[in-house]
Every structure is written in structure tokens, then in C-alpha cells.
PDB file of C-alpha atoms in Angstrom:
ATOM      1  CA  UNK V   1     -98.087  30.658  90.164  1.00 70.00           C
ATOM      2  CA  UNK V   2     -97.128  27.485  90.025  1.00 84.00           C
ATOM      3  CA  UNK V   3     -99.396  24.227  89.099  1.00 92.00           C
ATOM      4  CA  UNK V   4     -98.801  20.719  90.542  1.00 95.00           C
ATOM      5  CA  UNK V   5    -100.644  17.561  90.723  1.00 97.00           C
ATOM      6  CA  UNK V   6    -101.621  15.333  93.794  1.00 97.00           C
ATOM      7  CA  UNK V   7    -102.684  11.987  93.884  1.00 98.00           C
ATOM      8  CA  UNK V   8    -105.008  11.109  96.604  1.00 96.00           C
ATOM      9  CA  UNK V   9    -106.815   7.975  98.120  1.00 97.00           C
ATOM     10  CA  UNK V  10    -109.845   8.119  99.392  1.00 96.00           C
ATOM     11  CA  UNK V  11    -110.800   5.326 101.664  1.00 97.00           C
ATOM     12  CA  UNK V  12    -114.742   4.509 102.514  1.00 97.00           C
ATOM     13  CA  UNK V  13    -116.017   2.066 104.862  1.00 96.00           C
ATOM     14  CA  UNK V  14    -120.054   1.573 106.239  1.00 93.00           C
ATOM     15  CA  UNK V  15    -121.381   2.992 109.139  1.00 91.00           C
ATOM     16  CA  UNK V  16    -124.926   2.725 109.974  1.00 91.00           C
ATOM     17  CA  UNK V  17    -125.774   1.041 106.728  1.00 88.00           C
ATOM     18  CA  UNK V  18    -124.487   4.334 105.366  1.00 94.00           C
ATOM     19  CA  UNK V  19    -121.066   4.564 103.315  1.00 95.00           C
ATOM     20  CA  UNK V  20    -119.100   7.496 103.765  1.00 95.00           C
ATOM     21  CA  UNK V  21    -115.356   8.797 103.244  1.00 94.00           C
ATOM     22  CA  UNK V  22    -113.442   7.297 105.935  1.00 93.00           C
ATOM     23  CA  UNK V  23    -109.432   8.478 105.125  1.00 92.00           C
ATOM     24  CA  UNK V  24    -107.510   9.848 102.778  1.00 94.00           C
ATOM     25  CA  UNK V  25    -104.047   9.512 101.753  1.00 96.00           C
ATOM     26  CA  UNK V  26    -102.189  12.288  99.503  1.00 95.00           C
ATOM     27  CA  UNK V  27     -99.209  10.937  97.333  1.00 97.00           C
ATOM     28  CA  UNK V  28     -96.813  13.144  94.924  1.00 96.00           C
ATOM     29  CA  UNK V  29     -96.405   9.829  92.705  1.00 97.00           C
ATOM     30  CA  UNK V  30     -98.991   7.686  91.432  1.00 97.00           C
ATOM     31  CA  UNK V  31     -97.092   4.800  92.078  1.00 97.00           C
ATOM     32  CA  UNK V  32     -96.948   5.583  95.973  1.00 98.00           C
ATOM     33  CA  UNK V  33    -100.524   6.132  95.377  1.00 98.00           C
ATOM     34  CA  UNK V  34    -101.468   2.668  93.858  1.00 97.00           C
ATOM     35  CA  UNK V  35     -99.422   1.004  96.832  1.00 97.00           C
ATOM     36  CA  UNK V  36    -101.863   3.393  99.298  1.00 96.00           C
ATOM     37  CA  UNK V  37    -104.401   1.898  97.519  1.00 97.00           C
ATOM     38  CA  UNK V  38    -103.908  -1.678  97.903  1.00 96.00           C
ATOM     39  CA  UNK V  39    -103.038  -1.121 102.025  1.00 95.00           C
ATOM     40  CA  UNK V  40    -106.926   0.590 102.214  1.00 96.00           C
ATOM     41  CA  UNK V  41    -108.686  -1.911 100.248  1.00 96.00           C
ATOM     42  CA  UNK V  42    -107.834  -4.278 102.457  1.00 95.00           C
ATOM     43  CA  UNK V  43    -109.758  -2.553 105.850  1.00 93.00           C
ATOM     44  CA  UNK V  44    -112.037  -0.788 103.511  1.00 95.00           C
ATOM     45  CA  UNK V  45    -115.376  -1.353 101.675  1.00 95.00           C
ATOM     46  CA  UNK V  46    -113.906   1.091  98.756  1.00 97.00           C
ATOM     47  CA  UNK V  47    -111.131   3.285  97.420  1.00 97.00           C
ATOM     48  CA  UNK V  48    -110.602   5.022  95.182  1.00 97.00           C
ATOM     49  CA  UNK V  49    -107.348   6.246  93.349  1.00 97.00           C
ATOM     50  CA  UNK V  50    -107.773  10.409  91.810  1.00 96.00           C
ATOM     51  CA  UNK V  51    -105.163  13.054  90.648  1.00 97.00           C
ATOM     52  CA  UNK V  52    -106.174  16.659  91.124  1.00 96.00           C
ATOM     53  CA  UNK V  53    -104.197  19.724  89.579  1.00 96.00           C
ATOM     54  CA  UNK V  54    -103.943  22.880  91.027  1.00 96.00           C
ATOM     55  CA  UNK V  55    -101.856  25.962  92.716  1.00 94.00           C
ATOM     56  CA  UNK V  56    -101.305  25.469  96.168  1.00 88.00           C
ATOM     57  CA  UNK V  57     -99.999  28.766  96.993  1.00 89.00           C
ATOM     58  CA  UNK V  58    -103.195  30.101  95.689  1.00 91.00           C
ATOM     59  CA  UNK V  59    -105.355  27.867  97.054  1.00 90.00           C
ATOM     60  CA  UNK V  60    -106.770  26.805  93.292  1.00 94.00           C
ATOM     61  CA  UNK V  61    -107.661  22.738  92.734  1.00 94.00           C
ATOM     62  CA  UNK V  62    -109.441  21.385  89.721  1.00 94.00           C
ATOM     63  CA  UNK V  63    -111.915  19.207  89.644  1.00 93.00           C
ATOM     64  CA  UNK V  64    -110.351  15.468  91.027  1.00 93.00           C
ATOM     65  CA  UNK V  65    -110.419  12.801  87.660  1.00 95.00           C
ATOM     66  CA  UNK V  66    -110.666   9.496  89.040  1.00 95.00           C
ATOM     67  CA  UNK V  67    -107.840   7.054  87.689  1.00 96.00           C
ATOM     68  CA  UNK V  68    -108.913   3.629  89.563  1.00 96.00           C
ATOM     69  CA  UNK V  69    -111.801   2.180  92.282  1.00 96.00           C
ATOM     70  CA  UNK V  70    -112.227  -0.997  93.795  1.00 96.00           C
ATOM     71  CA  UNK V  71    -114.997  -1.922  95.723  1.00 95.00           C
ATOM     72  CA  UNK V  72    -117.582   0.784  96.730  1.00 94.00           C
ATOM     73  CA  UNK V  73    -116.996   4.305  96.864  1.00 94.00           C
ATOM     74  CA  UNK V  74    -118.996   7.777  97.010  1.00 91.00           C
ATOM     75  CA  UNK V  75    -118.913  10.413  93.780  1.00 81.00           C
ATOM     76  CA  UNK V  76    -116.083  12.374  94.029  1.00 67.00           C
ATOM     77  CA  UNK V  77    -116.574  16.205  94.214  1.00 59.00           C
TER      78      UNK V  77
END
């Protein structure tokens, strides 16, 4: 198997008083990622910026490591 890494943006917003996960962008370069980023912040009440490592073949991820947030976000699981 093969192992890659993903970086992903996940956008939150409020409804209902309550914040939850709203969308979610997946980028193969952290650069693409960062320029997600800055697009969502914009509409959103959070993001944040994570990379995750894993086989997709298999179906194996690690556990996401959060690189950047802005605003307010959720814990990431």
C-alpha cells in the first residue's frame, strides 16, 4: 500500500446558536489549501486548515493534525 497526504478545509458557520461543520474542501497541496482557506473565511464563522495521512486504497486515515484556524471552529476528530 501506498500512503499519501490530504489537506482539507473545514468550513463552520452558526445555525441555531449552534456551530457546526458546514463544507469541506480537500486539496493535494497545502498551498491550494491556504488559498481554500482564505475564500471560506470570508462566508464563514471558522476554518480550519488540517493534513491527514493515510492509504486510500485501504481505506486507512490517521488522525487529522491541524496546521492553521481562524475564527471559530469545532475539535477535529
Amino acid at each position: 500500500m501506498f500512503s499519501v497526504t490530504r489537506f482539507c478545509v473545514q468550513a463552520f458557520g452558526r445555525r441555531g446558536g449552534l456551530l457546526r461543520p458546514t463544507e469541506v474542501r480537500e486539496c493535494y497541496f497545502e498551498e491550494d489549501a491556504r488559498r481554500e482557506m482564505e475564500v471560506l473565511a470570508r462566508r464563514s464563522s471558522g476554518v480550519a486548515l488540517y493534513r491527514v495521512r493515510g492509504e486510500p486504497l485501504s481505506g486507512l486515515w490517521g488522525k487529522p493534525k491541524l496546521i492553521e484556524r481562524q475564527g471559530e471552529i469545532l475539535t477535529l476528530e
